[in-house]
CSV table of C-alpha atoms in Angstrom, one decimal:
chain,number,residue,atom,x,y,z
R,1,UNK,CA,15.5,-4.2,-22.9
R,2,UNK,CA,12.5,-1.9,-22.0
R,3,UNK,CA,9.1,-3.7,-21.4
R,4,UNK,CA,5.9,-2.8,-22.4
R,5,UNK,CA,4.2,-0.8,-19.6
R,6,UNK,CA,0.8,-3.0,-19.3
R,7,UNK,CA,3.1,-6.1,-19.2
R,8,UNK,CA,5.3,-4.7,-16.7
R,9,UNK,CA,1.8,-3.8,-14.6
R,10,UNK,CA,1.3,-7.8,-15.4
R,11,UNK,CA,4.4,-8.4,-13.6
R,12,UNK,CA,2.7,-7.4,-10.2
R,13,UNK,CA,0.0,-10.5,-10.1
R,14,UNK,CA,2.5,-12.8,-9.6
R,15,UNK,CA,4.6,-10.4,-7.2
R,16,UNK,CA,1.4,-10.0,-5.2
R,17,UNK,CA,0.4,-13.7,-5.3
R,18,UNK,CA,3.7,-14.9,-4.4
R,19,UNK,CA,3.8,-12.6,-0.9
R,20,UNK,CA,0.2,-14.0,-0.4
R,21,UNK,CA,2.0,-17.1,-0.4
R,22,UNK,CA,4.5,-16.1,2.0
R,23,UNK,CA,1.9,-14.7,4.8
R,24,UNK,CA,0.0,-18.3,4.6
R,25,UNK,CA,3.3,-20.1,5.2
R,26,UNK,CA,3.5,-17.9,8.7
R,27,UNK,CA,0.5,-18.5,9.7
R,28,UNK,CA,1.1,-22.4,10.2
R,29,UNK,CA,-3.0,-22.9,9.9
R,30,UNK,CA,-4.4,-26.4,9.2
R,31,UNK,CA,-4.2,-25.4,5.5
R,32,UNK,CA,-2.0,-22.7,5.0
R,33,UNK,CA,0.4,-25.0,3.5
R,34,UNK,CA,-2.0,-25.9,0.8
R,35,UNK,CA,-3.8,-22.9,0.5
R,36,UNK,CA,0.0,-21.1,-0.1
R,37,UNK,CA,0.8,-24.1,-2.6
R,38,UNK,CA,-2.1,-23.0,-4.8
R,39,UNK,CA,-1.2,-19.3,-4.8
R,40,UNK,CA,2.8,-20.1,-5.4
R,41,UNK,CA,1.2,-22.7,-8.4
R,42,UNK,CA,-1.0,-19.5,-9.7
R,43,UNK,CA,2.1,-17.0,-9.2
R,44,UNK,CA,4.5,-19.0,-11.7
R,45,UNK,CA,1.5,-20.0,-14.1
R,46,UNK,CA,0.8,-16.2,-14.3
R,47,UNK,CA,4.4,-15.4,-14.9
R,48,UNK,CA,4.2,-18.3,-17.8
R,49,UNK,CA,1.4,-16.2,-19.2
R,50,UNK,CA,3.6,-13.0,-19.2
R,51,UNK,CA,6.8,-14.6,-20.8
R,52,UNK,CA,4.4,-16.3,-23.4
R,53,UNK,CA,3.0,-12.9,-24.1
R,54,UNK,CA,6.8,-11.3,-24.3
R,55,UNK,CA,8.2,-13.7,-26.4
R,56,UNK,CA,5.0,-13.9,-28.5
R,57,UNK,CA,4.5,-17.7,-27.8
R,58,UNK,CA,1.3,-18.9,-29.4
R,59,UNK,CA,-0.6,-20.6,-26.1
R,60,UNK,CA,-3.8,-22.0,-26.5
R,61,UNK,CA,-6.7,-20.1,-23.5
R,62,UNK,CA,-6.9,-23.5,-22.3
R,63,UNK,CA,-2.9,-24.5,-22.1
R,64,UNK,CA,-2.3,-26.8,-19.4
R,65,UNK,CA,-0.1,-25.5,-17.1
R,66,UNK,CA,2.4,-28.6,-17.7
R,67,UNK,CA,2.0,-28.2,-21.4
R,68,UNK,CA,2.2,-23.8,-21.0
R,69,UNK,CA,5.6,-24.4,-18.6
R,70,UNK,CA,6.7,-26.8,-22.0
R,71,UNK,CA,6.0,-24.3,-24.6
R,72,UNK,CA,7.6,-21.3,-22.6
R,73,UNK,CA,10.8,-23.3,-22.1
R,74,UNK,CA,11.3,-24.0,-26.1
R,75,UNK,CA,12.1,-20.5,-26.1
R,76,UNK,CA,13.3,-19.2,-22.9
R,77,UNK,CA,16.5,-21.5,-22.4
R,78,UNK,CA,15.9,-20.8,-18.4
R,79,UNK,CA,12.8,-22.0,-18.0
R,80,UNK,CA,13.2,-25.9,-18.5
R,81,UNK,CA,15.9,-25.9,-15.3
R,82,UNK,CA,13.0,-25.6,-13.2
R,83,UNK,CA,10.8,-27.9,-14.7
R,84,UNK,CA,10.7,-31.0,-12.5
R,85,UNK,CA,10.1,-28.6,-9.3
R,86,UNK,CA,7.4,-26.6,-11.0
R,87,UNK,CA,5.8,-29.9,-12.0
R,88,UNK,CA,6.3,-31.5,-8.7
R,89,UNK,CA,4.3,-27.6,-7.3
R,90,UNK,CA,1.5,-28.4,-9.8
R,91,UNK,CA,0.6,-32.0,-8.6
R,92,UNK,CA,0.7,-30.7,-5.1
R,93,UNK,CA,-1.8,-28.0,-6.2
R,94,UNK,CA,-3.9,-30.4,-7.8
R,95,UNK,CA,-4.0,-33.2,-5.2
R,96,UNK,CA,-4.9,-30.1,-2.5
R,97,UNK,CA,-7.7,-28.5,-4.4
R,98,UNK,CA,-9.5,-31.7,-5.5
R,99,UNK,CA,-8.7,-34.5,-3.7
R,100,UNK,CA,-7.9,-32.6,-0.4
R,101,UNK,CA,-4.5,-34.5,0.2
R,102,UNK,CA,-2.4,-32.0,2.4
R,103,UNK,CA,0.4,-30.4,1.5
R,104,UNK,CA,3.6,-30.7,4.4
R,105,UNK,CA,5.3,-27.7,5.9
R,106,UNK,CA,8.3,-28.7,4.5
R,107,UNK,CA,6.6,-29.6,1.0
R,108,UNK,CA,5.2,-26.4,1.2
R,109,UNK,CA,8.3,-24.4,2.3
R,110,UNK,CA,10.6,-26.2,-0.4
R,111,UNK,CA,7.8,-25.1,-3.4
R,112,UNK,CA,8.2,-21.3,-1.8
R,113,UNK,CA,12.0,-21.4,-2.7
R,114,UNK,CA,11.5,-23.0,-5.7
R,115,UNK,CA,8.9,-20.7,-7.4
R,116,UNK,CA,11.2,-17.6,-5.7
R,117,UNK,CA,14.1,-19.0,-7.5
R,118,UNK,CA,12.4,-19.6,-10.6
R,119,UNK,CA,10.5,-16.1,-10.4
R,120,UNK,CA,13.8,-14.4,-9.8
R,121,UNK,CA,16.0,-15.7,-12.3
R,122,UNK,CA,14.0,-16.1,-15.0
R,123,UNK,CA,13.1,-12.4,-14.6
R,124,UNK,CA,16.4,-11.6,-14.8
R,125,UNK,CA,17.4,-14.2,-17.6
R,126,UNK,CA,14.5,-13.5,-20.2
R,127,UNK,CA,13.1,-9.6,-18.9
R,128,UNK,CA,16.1,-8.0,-17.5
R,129,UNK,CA,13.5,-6.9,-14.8
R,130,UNK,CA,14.3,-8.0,-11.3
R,131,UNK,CA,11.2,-9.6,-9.6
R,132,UNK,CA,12.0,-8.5,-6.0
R,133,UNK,CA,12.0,-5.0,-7.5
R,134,UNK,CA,8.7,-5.4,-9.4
R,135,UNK,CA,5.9,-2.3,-7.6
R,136,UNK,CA,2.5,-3.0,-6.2
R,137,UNK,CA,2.1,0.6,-5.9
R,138,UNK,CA,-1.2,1.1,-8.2
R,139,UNK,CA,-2.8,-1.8,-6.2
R,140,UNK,CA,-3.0,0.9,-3.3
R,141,UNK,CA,-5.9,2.5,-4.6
R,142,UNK,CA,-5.3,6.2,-3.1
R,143,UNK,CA,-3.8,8.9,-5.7
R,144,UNK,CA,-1.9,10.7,-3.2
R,145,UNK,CA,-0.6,7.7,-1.4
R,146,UNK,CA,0.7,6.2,-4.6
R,147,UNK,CA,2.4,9.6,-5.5
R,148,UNK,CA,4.6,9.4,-2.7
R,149,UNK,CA,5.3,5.4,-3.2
R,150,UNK,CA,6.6,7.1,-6.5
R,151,UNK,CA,9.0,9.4,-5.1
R,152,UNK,CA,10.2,7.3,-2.5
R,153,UNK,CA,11.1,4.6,-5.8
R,154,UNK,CA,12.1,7.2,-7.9
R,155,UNK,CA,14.4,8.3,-4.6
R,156,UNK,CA,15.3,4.7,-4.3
R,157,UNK,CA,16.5,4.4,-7.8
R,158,UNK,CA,18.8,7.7,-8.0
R,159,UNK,CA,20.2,6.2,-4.5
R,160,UNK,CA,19.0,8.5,-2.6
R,161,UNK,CA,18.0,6.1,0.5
R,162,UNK,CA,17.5,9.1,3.1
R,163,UNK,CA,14.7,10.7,1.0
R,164,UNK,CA,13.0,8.0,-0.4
R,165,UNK,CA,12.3,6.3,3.7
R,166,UNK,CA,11.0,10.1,3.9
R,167,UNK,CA,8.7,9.3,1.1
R,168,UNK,CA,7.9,6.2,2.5
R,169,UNK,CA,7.2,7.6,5.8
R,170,UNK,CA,4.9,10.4,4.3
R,171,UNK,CA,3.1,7.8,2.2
R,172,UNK,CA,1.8,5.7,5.2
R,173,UNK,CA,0.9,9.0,7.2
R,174,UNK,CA,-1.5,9.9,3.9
R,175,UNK,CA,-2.8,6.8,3.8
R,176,UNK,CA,-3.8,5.9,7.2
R,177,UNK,CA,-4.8,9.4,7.6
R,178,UNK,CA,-7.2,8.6,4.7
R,179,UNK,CA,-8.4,5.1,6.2
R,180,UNK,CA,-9.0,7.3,9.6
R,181,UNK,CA,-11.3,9.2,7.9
R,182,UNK,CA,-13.7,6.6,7.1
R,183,UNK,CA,-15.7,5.1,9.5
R,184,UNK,CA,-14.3,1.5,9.5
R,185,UNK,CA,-11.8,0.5,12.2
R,186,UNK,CA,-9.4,2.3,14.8
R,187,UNK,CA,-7.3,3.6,11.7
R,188,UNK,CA,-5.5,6.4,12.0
R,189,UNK,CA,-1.9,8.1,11.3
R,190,UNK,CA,1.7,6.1,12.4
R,191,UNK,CA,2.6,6.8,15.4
R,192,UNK,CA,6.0,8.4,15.9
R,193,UNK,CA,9.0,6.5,17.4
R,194,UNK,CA,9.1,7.2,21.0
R,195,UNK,CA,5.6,9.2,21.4
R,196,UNK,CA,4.2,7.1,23.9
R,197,UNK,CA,5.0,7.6,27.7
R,198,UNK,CA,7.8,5.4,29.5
R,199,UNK,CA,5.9,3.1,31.9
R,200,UNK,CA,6.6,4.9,35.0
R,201,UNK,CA,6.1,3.4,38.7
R,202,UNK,CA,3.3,4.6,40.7
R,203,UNK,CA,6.0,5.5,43.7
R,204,UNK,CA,7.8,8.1,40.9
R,205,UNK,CA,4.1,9.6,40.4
R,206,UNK,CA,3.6,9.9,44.2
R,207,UNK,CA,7.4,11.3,44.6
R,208,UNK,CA,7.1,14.1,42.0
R,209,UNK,CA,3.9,15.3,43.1
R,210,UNK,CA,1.8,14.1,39.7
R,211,UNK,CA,-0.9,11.9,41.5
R,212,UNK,CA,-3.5,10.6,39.6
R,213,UNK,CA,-3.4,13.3,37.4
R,214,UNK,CA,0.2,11.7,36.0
R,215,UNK,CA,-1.1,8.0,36.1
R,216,UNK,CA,-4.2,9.3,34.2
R,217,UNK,CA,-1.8,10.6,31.5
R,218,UNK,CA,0.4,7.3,31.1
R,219,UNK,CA,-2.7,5.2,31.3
R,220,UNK,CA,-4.4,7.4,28.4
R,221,UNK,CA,-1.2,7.1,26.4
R,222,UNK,CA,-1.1,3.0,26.8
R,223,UNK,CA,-4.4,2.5,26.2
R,224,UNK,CA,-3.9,4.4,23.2
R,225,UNK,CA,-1.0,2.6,21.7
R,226,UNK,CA,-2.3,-0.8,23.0
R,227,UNK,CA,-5.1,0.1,21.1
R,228,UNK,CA,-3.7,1.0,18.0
R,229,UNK,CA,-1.8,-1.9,18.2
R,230,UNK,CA,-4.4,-4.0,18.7
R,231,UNK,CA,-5.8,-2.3,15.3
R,232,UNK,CA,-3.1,-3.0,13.2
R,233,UNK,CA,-2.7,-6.8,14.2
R,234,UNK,CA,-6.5,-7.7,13.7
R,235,UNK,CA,-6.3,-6.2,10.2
R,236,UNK,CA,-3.1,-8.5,9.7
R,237,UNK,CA,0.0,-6.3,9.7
R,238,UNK,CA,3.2,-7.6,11.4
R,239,UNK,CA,4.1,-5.4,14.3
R,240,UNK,CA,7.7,-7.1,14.3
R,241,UNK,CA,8.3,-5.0,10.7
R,242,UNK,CA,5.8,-2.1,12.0
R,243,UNK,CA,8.4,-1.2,14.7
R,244,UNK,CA,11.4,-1.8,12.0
R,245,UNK,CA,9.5,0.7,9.6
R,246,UNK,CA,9.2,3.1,12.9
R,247,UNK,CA,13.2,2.5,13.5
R,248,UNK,CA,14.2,3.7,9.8
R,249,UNK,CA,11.8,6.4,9.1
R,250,UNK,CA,11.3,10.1,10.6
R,251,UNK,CA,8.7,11.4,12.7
R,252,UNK,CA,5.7,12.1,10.6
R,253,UNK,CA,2.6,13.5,11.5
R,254,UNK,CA,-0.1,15.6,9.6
R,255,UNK,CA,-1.4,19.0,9.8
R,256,UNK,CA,-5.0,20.0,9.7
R,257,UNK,CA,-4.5,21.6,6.1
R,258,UNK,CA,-2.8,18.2,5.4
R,259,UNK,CA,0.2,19.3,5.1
R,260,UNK,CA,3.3,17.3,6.6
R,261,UNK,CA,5.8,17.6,10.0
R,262,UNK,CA,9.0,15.5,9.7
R,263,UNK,CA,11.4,15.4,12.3
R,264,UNK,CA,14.6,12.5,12.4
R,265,UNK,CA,15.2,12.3,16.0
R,266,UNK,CA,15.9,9.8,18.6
R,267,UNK,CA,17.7,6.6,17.6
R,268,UNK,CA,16.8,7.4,14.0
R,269,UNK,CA,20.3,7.2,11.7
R,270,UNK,CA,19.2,8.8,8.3
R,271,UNK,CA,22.6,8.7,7.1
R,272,UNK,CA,23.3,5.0,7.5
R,273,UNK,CA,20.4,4.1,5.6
R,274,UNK,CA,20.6,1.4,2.4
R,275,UNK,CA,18.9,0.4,-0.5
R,276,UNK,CA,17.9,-2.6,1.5
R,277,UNK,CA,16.1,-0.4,4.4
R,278,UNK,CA,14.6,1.9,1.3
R,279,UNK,CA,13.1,-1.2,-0.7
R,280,UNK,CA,11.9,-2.9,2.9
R,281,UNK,CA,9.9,0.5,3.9
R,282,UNK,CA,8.6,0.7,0.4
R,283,UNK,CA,7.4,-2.6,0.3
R,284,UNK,CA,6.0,-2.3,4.0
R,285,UNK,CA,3.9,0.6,2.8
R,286,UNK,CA,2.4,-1.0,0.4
R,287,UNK,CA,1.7,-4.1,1.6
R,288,UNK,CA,0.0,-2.2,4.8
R,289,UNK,CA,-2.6,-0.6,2.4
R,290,UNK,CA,-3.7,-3.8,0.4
R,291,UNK,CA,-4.0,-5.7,4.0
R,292,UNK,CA,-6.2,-2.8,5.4
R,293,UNK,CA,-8.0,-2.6,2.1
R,294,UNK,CA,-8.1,-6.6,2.1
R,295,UNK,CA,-9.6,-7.3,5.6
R,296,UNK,CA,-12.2,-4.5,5.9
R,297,UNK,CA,-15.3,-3.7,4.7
R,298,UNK,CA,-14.9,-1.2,1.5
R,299,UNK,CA,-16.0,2.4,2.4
R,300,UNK,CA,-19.6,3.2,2.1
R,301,UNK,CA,-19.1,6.7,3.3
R,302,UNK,CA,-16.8,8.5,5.7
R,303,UNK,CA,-16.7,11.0,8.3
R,304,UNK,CA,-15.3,14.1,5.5
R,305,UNK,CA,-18.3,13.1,3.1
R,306,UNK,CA,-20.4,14.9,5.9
R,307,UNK,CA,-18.7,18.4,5.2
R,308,UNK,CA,-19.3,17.5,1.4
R,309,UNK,CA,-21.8,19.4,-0.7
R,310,UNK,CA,-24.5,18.5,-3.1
R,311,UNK,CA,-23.0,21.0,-5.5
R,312,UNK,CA,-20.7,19.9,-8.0
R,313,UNK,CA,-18.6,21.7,-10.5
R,314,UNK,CA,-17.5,20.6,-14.0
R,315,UNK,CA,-14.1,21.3,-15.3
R,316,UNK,CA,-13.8,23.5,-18.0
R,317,UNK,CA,-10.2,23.7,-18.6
R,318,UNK,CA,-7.1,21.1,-17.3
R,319,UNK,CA,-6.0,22.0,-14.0
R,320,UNK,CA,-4.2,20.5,-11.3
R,321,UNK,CA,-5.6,18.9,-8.2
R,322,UNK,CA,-3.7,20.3,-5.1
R,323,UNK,CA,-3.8,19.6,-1.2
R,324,UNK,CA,-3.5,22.9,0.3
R,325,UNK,CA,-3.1,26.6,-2.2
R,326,UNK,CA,-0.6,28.0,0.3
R,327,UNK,CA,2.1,25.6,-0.1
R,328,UNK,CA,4.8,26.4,-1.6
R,329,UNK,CA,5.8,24.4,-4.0
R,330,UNK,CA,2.1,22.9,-3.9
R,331,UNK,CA,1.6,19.2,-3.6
R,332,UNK,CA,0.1,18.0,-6.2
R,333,UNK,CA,-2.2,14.8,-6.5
R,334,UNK,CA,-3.3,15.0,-10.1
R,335,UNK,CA,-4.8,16.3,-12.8
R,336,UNK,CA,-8.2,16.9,-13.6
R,337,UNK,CA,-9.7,16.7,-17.2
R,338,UNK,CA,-11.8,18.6,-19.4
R,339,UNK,CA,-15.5,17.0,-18.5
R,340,UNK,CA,-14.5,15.8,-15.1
R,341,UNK,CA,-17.4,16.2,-12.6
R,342,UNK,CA,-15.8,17.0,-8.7
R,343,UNK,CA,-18.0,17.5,-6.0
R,344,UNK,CA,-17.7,20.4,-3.4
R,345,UNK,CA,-16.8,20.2,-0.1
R,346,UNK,CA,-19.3,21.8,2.1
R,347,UNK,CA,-17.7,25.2,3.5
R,348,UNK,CA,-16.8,27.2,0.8
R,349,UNK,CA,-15.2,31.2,0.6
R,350,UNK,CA,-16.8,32.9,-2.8
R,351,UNK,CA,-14.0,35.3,-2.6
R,352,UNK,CA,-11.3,32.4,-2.7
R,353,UNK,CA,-9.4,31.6,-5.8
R,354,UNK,CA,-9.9,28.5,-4.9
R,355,UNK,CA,-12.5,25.7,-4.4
R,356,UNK,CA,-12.3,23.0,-2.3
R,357,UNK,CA,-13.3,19.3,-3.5
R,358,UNK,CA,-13.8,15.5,-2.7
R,359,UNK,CA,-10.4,13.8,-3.8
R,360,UNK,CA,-10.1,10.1,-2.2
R,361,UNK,CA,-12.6,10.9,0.2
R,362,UNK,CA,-10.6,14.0,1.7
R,363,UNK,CA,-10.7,17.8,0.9
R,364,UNK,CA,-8.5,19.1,-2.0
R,365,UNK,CA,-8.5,22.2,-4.1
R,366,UNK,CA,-8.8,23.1,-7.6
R,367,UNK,CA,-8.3,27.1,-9.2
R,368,UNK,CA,-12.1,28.6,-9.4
R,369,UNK,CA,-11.1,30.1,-13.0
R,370,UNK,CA,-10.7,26.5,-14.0
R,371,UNK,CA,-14.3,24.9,-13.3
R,372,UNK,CA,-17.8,26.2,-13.2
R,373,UNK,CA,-20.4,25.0,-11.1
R,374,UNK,CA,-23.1,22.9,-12.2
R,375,UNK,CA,-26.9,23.5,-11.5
R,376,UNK,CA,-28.6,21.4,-9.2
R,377,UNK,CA,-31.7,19.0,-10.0
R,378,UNK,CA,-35.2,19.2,-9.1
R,379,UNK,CA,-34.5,16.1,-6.1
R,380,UNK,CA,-31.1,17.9,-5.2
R,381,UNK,CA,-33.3,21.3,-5.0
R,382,UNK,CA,-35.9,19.7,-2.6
R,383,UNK,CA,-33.3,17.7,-0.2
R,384,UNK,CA,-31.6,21.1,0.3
């Protein structure tokens, strides 16, 4: 059965919502439990709405969710099977958000394997579509970032584990690269396996001559992980499946043209890798960008908008949208339409087939034959 793009892109809502639900349940706060009862309750009533839109149910905008779960079940021979727990779910929900009656641990952790259960095999059952598979990839908001969630999928599918946790690993290096550019946290790219120092004792610094000059090397190298660390925990990311996604994944770091460096190395065991590890460092990529995106401030500027221009250029014919000329085969991060307004990025070579632009707050380049620049206003004219 092949679904409908847009209602496979529905699919994600209750995907997201139901993980939202898991990460309360960990925290143990005084109402996590009820606060991940109400988002497990919104995660199945918005998988309702999907297999009421697939089935072409007619559903009232005002359905109960009782009288919705009723309605979907006449015709998805599944969905009745999980009734009584679903209904159980809702009155939990509803005693929580209005009457402020807590919802147990256990309560709470018994709805989370009912609504997984239900989410599961009704996807299976009635969309042929399994949930645990279901992308939040376009919820990551950064072109390039979701181009290599793509490959790594695409990799993942074709069984090809060892290139999609390459994917993967490129992915997060684009993407924190591109939240170190903006001038909101201590963001910056993964840290390779093994880069920091081994903790050394100050008699081995003394006995190999280093001094202070080797303690002032380890300490700078702590600091700095300690530091990063300390980033990724306050903006919510688990470091216990941080340093798993370090095990399975290579070395990746970024050049200055943002181009990439992969090296496996170490303890790394490319060819051992499954679809599990695949789908786990997928899934930790993505869920790293919507936490970072979730628990900061959105960008209001960043540190490469400074090297950007007041000039703009339209395009005049389709082109492509590439990271650095050079490469070969050039990276692509996508196309840009007839109309499309980019601005320039501040240094520019007239003699360069190329012109460099804004994409995602970072510099990209476009083919000079394909745009023309646009003529600046009066205020633009006076500022410069």
């Amino acid at each position: 059965m092949s679904l409908h793009p847009d209602l496979v892109q529905r699919l994600a809502l209750p995907q997201y919502l139901f993980r939202e639900a898991e990460r309360l349940l960990a925290r143990k706060g005084p109402y996590s439990s009820g606060s991940a009862t109400s988002l497990l309750q919104d995660a199945a009533e918005a998988f309702l709405w999907v297999l009421a839109e697939h089935k072409r149910i007619a559903v009232g905008d005002k359905e109960s969710f009782p009288g919705l779960l009723s309605k979907v079940g006449e015709r998805c021979k599944g969905v009745p099977g999980h009734k009584a727990p679903l209904i159980r779910l809702n009155k939990a929900r509803v005693n929580f958000k209005h009457h402020g009656i807590r919802v147990t641990d256990e309560d709470a952790s018994s709805f989370l394997n009912n609504v997984q259960a239900f989410l599961s095999e009704i996807s299976i059952e009635v969309l042929e579509v399994d949930f645990c598979s279901i992308s939040l990839i376009n919820a990551v908001g950064h072109c390039r970032t979701q181009n290599w969630l793509r490959k790594s999928a695409e990799s993942l599918t074709s069984e090809n584990y060892v290139r999609s946790l390459e994917c993967s690993a490129k992915a997060a290096t684009v993407f924190l690269s591109y939240r170190a550019s903006l001038p909101i946290g201590l963001e910056s790219e993964l840290r390779p396996s093994g880069a920091v120092k081994r903790l050394w004792h100050s008699n081995r610094f003394r006995a190999t001559g280093r001094g202070e000059h080797g303690f002032e090397d380890w300490a700078s190298n702590r600091i700095g992980e300690l530091e990063w660390r300390l980033a990724l925990v306050s903006n919510g990311i688990d470091l216990v499946e941080y340093n798993k996604f370090q095990s399975l994944t290579p070395r990746t770091s970024m050049t200055v043209a943002g181009t990439f460096q992969t090296l496996w190395a170490g303890t790394h065991l490319p060819m051992a890798a499954t679809k599990q590890d695949a789908l786990f460092c997928i899934n930790f990529v993505v869920d790293t960008a919507i936490r970072l995106q979730d628990t900061t401030l959105p960008p209001h500027g960043s540190s490469t908008q400074e090297e950007a221009s007041l000039q703009k250029v339209v395009v005049d014919h389709p082109c492509a949208i590439v990271v650095f000329p050079p490469d070969d085969p050039q990276e692509i991060i996508r196309q840009a339409s007839i109309g499309e307004e980019l601005t320039c990025w501040k240094i520019q070579e007239e003699s360069s087939e190329w012109v460099a632009v804004l994409q995602d707050y970072q510099r990209a380049f476009v083919p000079r034959d394909r745009v023309r620049p646009l003529p600046l206003s009066a205020e633009e004219n006076e500022s410069t």
